[in-house]
mmCIF file of C-alpha atoms and ligand atoms in Angstrom:
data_model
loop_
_atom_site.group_PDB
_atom_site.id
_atom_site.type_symbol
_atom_site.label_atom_id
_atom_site.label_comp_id
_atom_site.label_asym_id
_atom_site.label_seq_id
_atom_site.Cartn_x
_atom_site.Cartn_y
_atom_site.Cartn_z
ATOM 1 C CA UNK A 1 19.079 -24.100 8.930
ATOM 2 C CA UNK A 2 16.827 -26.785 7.166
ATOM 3 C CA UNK A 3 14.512 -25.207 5.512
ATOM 4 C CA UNK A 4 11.250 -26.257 3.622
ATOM 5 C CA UNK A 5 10.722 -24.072 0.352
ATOM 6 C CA UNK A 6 7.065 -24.788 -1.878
ATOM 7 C CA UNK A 7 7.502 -23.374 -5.190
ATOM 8 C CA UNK A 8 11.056 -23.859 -4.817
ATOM 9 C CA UNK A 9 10.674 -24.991 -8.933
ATOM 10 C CA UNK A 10 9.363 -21.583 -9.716
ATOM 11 C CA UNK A 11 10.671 -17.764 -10.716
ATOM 12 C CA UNK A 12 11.322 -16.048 -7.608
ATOM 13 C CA UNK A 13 11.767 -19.758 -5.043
ATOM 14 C CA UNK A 14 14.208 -21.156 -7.014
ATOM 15 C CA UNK A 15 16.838 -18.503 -6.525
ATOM 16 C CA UNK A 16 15.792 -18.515 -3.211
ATOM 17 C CA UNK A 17 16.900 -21.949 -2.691
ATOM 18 C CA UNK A 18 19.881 -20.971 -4.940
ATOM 19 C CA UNK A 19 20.693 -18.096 -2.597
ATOM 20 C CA UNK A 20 19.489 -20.577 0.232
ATOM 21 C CA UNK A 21 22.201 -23.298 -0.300
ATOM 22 C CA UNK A 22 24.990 -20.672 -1.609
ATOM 23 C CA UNK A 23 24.264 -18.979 2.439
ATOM 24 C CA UNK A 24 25.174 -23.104 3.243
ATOM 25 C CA UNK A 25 21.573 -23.515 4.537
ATOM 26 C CA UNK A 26 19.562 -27.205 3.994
ATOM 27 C CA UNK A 27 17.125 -26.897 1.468
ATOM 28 C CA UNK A 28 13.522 -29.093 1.031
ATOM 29 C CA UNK A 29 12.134 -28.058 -2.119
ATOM 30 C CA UNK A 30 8.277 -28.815 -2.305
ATOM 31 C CA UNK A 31 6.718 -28.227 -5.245
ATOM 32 C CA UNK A 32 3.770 -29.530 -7.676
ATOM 33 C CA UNK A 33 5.757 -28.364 -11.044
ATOM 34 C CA UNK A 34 2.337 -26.875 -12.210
ATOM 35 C CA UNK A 35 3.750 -23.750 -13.081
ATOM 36 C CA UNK A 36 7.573 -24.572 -12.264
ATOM 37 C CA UNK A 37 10.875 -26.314 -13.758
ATOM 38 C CA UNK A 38 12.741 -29.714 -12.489
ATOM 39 C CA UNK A 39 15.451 -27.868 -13.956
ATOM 40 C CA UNK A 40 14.517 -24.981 -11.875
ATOM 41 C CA UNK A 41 15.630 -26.899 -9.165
ATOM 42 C CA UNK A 42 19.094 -26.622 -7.139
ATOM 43 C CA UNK A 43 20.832 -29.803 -7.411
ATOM 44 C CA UNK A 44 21.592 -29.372 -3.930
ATOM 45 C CA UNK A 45 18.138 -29.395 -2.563
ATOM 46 C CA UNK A 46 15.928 -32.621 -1.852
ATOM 47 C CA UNK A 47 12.602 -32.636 -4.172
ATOM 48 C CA UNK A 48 9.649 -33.570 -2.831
ATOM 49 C CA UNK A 49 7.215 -33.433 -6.185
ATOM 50 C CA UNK A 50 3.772 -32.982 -4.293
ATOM 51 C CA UNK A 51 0.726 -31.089 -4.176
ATOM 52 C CA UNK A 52 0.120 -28.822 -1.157
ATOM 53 C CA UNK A 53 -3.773 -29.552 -1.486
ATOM 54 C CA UNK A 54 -3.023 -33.303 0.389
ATOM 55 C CA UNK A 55 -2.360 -32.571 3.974
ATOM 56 C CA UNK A 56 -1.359 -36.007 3.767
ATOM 57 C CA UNK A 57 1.633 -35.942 1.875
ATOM 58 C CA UNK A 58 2.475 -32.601 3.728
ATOM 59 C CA UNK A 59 2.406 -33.797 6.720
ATOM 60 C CA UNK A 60 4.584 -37.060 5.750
ATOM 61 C CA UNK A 61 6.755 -34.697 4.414
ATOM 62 C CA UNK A 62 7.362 -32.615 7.632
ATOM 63 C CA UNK A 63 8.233 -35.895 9.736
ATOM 64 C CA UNK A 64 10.720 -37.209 7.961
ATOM 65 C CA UNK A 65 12.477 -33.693 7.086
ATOM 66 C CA UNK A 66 11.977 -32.388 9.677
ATOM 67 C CA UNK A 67 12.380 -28.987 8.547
ATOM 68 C CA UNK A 68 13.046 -25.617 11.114
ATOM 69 C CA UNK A 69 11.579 -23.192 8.787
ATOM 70 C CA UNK A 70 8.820 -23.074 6.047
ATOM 71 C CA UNK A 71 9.668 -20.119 3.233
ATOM 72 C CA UNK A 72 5.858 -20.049 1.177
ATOM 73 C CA UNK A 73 6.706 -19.062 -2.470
ATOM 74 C CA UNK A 74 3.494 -21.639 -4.448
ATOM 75 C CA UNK A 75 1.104 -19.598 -5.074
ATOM 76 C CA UNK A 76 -0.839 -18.300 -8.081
ATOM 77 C CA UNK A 77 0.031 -14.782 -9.468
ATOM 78 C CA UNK A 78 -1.512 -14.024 -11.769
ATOM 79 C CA UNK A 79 -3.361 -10.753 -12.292
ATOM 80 C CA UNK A 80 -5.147 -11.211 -14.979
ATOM 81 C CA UNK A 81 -6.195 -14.720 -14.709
ATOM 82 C CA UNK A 82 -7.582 -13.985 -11.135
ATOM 83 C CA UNK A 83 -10.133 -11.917 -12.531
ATOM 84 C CA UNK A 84 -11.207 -14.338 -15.052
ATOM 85 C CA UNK A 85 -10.712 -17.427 -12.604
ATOM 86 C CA UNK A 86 -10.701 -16.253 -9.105
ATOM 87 C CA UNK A 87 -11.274 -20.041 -7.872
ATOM 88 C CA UNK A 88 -8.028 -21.002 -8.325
ATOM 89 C CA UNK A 89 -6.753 -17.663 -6.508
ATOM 90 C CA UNK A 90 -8.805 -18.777 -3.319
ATOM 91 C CA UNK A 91 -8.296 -22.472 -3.444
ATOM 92 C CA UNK A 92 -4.285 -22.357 -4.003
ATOM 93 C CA UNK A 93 -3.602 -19.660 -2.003
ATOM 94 C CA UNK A 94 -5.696 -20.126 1.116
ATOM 95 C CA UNK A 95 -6.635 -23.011 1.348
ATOM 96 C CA UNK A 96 -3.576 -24.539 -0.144
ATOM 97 C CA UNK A 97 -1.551 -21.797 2.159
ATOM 98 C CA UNK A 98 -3.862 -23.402 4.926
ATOM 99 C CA UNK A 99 -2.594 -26.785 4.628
ATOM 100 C CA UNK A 100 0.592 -25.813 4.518
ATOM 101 C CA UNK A 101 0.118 -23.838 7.642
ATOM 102 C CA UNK A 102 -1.538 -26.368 10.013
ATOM 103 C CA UNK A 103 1.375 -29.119 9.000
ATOM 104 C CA UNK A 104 3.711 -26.735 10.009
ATOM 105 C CA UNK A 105 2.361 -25.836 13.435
ATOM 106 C CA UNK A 106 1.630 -29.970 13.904
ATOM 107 C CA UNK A 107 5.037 -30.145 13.708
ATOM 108 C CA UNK A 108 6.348 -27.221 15.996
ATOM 109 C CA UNK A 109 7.389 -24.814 13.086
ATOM 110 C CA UNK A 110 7.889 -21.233 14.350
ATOM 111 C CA UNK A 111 9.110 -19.175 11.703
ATOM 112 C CA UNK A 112 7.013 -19.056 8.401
ATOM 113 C CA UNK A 113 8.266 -16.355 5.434
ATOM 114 C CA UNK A 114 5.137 -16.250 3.066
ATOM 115 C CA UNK A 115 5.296 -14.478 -0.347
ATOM 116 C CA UNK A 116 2.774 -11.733 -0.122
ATOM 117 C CA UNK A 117 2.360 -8.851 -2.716
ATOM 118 C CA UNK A 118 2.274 -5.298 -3.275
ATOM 119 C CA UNK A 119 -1.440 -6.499 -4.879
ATOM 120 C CA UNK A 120 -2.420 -6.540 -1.436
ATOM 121 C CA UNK A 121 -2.526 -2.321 -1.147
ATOM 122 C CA UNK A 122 -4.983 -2.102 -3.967
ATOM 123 C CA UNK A 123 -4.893 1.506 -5.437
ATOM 124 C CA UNK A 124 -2.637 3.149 -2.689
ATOM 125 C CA UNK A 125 -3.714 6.159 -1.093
ATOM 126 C CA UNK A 126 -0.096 7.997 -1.010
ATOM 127 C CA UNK A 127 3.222 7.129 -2.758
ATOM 128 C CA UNK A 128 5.915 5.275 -1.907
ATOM 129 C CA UNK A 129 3.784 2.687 -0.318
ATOM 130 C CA UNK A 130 4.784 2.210 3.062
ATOM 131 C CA UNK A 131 3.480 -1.188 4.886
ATOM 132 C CA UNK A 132 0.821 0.930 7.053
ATOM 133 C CA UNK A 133 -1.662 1.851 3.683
ATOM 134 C CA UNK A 134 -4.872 0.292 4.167
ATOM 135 C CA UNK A 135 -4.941 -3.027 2.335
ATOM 136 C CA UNK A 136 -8.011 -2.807 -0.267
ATOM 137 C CA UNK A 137 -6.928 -5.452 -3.307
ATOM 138 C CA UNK A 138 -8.950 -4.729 -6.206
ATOM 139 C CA UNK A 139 -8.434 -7.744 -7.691
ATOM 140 C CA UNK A 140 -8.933 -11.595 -6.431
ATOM 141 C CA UNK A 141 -5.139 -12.498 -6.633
ATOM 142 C CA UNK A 142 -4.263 -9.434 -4.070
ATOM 143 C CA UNK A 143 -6.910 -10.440 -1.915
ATOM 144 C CA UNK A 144 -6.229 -14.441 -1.943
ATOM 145 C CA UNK A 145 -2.936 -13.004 -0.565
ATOM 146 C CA UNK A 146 -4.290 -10.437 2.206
ATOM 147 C CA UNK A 147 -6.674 -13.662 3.284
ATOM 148 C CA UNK A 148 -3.799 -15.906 4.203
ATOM 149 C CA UNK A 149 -1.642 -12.578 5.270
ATOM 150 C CA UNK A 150 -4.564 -12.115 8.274
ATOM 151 C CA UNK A 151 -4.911 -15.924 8.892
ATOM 152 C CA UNK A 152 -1.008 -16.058 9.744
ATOM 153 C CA UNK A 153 -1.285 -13.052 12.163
ATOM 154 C CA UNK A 154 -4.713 -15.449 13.566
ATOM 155 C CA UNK A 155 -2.111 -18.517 14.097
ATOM 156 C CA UNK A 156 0.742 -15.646 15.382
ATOM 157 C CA UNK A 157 -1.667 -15.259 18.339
ATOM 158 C CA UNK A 158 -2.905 -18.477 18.699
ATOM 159 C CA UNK A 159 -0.266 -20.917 17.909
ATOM 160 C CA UNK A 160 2.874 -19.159 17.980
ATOM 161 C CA UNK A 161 3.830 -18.613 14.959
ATOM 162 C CA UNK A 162 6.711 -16.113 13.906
ATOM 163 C CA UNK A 163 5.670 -14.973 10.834
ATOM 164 C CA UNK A 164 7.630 -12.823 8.071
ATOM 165 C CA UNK A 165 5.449 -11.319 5.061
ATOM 166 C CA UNK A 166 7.119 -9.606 2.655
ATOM 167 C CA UNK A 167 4.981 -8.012 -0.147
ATOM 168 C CA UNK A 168 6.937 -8.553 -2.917
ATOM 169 C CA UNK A 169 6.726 -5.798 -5.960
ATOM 170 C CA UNK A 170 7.684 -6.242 -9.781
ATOM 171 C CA UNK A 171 10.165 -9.082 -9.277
ATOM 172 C CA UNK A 172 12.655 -9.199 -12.640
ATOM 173 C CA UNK A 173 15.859 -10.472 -13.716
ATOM 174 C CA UNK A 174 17.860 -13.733 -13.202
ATOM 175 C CA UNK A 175 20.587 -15.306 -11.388
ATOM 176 C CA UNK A 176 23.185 -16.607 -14.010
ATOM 177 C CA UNK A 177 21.312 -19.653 -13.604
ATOM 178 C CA UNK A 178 17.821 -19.263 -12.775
ATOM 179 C CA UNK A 179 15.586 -16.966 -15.226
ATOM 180 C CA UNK A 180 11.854 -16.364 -16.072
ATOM 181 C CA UNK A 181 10.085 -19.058 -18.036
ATOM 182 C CA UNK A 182 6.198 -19.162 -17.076
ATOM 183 C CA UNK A 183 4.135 -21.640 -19.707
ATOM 184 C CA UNK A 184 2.609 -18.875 -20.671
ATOM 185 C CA UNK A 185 3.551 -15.499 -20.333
ATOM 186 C CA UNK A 186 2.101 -12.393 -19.225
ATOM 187 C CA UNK A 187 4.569 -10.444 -17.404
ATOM 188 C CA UNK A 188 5.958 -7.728 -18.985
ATOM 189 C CA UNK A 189 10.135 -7.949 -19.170
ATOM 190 C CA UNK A 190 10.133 -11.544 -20.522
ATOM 191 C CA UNK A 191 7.147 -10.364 -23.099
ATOM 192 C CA UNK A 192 9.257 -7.881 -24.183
ATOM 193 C CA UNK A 193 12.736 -9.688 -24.138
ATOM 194 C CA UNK A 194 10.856 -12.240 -26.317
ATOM 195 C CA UNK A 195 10.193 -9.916 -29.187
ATOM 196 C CA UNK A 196 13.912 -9.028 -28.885
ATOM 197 C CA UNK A 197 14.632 -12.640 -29.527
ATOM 198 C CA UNK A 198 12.339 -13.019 -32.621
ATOM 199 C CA UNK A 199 10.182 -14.900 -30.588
ATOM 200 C CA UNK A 200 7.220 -12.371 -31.043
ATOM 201 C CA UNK A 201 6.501 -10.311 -33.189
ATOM 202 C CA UNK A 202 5.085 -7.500 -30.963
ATOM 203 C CA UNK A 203 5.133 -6.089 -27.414
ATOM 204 C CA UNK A 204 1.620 -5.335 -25.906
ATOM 205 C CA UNK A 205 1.190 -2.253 -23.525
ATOM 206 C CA UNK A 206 -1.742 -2.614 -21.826
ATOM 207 C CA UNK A 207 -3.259 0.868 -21.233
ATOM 208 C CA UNK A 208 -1.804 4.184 -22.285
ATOM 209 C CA UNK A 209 -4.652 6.625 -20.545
ATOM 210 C CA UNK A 210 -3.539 6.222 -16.795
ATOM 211 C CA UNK A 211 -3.141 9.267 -14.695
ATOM 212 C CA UNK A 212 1.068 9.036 -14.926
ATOM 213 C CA UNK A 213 3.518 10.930 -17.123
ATOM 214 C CA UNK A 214 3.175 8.943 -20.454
ATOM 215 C CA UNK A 215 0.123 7.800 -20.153
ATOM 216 C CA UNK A 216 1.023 4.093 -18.541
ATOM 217 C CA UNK A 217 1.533 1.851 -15.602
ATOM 218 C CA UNK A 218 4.432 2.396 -13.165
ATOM 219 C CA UNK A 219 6.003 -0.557 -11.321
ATOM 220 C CA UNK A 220 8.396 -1.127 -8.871
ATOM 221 C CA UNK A 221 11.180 -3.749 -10.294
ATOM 222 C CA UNK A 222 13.050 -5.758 -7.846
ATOM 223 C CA UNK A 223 15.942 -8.435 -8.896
ATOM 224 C CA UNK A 224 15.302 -12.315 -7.427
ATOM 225 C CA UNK A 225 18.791 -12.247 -5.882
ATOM 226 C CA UNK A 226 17.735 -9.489 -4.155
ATOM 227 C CA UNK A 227 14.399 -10.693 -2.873
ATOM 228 C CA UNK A 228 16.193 -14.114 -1.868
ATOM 229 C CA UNK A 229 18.533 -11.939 0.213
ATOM 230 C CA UNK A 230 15.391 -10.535 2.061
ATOM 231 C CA UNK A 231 14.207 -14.415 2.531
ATOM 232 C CA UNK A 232 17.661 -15.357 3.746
ATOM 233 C CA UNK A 233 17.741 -12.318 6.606
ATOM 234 C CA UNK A 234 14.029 -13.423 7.584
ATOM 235 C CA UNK A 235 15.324 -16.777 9.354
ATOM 236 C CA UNK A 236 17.359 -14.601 11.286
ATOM 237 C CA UNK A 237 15.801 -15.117 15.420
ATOM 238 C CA UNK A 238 13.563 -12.224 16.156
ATOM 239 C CA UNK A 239 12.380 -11.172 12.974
ATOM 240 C CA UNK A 240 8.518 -11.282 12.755
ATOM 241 C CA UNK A 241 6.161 -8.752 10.998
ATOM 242 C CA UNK A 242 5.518 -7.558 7.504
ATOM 243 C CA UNK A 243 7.812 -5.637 4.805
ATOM 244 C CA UNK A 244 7.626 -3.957 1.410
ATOM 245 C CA UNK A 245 10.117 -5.396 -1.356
ATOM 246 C CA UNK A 246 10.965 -3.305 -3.391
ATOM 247 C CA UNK A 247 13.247 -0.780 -4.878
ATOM 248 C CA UNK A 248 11.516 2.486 -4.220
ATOM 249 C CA UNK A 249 11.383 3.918 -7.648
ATOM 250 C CA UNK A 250 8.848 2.980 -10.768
ATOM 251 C CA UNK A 251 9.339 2.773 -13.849
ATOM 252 C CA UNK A 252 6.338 3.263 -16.923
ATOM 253 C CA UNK A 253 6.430 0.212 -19.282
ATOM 254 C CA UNK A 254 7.352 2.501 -21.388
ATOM 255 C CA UNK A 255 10.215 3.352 -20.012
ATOM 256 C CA UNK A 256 10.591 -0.541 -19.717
ATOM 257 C CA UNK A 257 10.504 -1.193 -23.067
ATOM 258 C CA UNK A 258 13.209 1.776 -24.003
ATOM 259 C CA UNK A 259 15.193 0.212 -21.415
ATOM 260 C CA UNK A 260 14.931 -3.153 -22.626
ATOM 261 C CA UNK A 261 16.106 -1.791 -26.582
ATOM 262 C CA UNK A 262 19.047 0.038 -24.875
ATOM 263 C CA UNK A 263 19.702 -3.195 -23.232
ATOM 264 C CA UNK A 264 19.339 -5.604 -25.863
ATOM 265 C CA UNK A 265 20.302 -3.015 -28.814
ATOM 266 C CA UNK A 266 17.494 -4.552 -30.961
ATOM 267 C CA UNK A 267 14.190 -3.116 -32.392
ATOM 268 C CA UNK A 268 11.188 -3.925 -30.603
ATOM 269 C CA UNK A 269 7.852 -3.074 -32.034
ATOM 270 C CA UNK A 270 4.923 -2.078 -29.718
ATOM 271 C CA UNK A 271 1.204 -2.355 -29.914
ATOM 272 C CA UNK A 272 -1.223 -0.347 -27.753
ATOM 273 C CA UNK A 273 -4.188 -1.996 -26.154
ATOM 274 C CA UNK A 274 -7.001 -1.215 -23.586
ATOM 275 C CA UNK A 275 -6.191 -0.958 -19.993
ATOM 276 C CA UNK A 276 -5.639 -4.977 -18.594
ATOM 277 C CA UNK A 277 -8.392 -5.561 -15.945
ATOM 278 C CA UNK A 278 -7.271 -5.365 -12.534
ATOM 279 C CA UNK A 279 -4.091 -3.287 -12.673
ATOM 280 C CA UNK A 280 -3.488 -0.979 -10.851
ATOM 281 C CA UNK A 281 -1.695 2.655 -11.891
ATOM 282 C CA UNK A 282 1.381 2.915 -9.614
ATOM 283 C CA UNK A 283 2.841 0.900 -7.596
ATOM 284 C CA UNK A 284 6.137 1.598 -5.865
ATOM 285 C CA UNK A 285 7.858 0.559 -2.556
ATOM 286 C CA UNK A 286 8.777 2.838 0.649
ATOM 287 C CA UNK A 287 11.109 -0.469 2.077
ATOM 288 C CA UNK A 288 12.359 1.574 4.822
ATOM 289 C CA UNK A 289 10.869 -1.078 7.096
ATOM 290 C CA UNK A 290 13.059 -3.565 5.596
ATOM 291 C CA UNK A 291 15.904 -1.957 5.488
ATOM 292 C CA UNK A 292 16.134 -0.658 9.318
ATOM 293 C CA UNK A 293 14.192 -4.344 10.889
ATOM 294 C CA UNK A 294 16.102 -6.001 8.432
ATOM 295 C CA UNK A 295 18.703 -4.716 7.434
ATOM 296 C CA UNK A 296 17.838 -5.624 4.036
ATOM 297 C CA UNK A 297 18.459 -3.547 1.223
ATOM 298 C CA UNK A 298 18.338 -4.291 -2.843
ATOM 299 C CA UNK A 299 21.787 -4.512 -4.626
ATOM 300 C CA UNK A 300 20.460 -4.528 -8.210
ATOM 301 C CA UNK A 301 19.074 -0.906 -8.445
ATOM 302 C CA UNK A 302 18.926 0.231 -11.808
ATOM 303 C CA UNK A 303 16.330 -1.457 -14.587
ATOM 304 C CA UNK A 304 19.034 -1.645 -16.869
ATOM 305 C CA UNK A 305 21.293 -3.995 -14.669
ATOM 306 C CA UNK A 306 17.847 -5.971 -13.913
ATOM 307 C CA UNK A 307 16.479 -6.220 -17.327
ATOM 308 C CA UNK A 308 20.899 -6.816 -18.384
ATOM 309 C CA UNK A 309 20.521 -10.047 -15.862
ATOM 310 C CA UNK A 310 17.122 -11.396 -17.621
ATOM 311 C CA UNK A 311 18.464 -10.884 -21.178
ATOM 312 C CA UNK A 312 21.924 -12.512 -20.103
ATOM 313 C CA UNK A 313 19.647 -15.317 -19.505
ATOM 314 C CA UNK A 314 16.915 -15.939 -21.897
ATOM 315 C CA UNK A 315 19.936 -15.483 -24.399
ATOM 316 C CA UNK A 316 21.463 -18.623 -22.551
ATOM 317 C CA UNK A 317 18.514 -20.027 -22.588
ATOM 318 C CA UNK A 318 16.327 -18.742 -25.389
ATOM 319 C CA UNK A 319 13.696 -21.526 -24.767
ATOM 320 C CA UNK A 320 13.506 -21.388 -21.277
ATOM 321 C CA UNK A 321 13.861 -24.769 -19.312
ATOM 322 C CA UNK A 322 13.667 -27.676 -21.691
ATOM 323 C CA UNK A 323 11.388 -29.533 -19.065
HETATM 324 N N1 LIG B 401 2.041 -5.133 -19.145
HETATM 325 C C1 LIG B 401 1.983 -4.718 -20.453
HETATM 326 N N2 LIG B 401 2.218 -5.651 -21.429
HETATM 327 C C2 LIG B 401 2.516 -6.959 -21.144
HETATM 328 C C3 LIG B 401 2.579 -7.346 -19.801
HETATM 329 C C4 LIG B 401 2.331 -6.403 -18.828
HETATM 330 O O1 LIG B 401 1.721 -3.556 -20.746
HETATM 331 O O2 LIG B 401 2.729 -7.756 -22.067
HETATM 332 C C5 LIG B 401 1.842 -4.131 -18.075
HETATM 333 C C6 LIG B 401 0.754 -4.499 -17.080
HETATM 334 O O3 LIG B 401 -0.499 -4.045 -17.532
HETATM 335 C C7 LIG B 401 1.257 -3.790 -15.819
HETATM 336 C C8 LIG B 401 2.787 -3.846 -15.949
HETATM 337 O O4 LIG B 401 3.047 -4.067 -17.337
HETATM 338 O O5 LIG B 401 0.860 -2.441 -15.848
HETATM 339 C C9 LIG B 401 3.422 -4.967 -15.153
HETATM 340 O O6 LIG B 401 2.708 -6.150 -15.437
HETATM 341 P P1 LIG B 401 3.236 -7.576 -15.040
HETATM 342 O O7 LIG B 401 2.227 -8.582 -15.575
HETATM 343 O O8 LIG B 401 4.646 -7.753 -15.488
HETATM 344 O O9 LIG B 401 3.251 -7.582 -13.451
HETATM 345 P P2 LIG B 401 2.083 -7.233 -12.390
HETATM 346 O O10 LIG B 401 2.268 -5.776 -12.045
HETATM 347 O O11 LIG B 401 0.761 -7.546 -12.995
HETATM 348 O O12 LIG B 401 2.401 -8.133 -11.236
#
């Protein structure tokens, strides 16, 4: 298929592409390199350096591709920063997303795979998190994604449109040739892998009081390859709806960072801080929906072959991208 990827620069949509073109699918890569890498960037795909707030561009974009498919990775996702600058949250990923969305439908696009989050749930009401919880985001980044989740399902009735949302949990590791490198980090393997490389001199752990066995956050960590598997099973005719990513088991950041000194066999020194606003205590995947819909189900299980991938990378590439 010919398919249109935004953020196809970044983390998790540039080894979607990879996965994408390795699959022997066409790949458009649109992308504002805000927060992603040229480099990033499959050779194989066709870059289209733009900014999803012009429609214009968008929709010049969609005639001469002509693309069957639009996977929606842009986005911001960050946490932390949504609670200090929810603006951006609403304005990149609605009515950015919205943009986006109306060029497609001009242009007679059925199926649409948007990157949704486990941010969505809020503080879940039962564990493993199955896609049925109520959806109550406690912070402005969850519910920036919920908004465009419920204006899809508005277009599903009124134009059409197929859409897949997956909610994507704690996605970690690398490809051999795609890896983590935000500007500036705040997730919590590559802060971690970075003391490891002498990069920084501490590890951060934001909150040791929560209700779980040590005292801190649990996540859910998924590989990228895996997640691009999911993407590359959603083009697949007949697949509409929404489903959990995710490996169904957490692990503390604690038992990250003992994972990631096994791993990388060097010392990393920890610092414990307040709670981070906005965080949640657990989150962790039921992706039984994905796996019987789908027929999707994660390869990379264990944190230590996840966190193995990332450090296999950032060693490679202990800088990140050079662009
Ligand atoms: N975290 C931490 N130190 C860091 C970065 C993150 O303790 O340097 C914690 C964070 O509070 C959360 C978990 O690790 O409980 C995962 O955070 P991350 O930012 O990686 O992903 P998020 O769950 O926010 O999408």
């Amino acid at each position: 298929m010919k398919v249109l990827v935004t953020g196809g620069a970044g983390y998790i949509g540039s080894a979607c592409v990879e996965h994408l073109i390795q699959e022997g699918h066409q790949v458009i890569v649109y992308d504002n390199l805000s927060e992603g890498h040229r480099d990033a960037i499959h050779p194989d795909a066709h870059f289209i350096h733009n900014d999803l707030a012009s429609s214009i561009d968008l929709h010049g974009c969609f005639q001469k591709h002509n693309p069957e498919a639009v996977i929606h990775v842009a986005a911001s996702a960050l946490v932390g920063e949504s609670m200090a600058n929810p603006s951006k949250y609403f304005t990149n990923n609605v009515a950015n997303a919205v943009n986006l969305l109306d060029a497609a439908v001009n242009h007679g696009i059925k199926k649409f795979v948007f990157s949704s989050t486990c941010a969505t749930y809020g503080i879940p009401e039962s564990l493993p998190m199955a896609e049925s919880l109520p959806q109550l985001p406690i912070n402005p980044y969850g519910e920036s994604k919920l908004m465009f989740e419920k204006i899809l399902l508005w277009y599903q009735k009124i134009h059409n449109v197929e859409p897949v949302i997956f909610r994507y949990f704690n996605a970690a590791g690398a490809t051999p040739e795609r890896g983590e490198h935000h500007r500036i980090e705040t997730h919590l393997i590559p802060n971690i892998l970075k003391v490891a490389l002498g990069q920084s001199s501490e590890c951060m752990i934001f909150g040791t009081d929560y209700d779980t066995q040590d005292g801190t956050c649990i996540r859910d960590y998924i590989h990228i390859s895996d997640l691009a598997q999911a993407h590359i099973k959603a083009l697949n005719p007949g697949i509409q709806g929404a489903f959990n990513l995710g490996n169904g088991g957490g692990y503390s950041v604690r038992q990250v960072v003992n994972a990631c000194i096994e791993v990388t066999q060097r010392p990393i020194k920890i610092v414990e801080l307040p709670r981070r606003e906005g965080d949640p205590p657990i989150l962790v995947a039921n992706a039984s929906k994905a796996s019987n819909i789908l027929r999707w189900s994660p390869g990379l299980t264990s944190i230590h072959s996840i966190i193995s991938s990332a450090w296999d990378w950032h060693l490679k590439h202990p800088h990140g991208y050079l662009d």
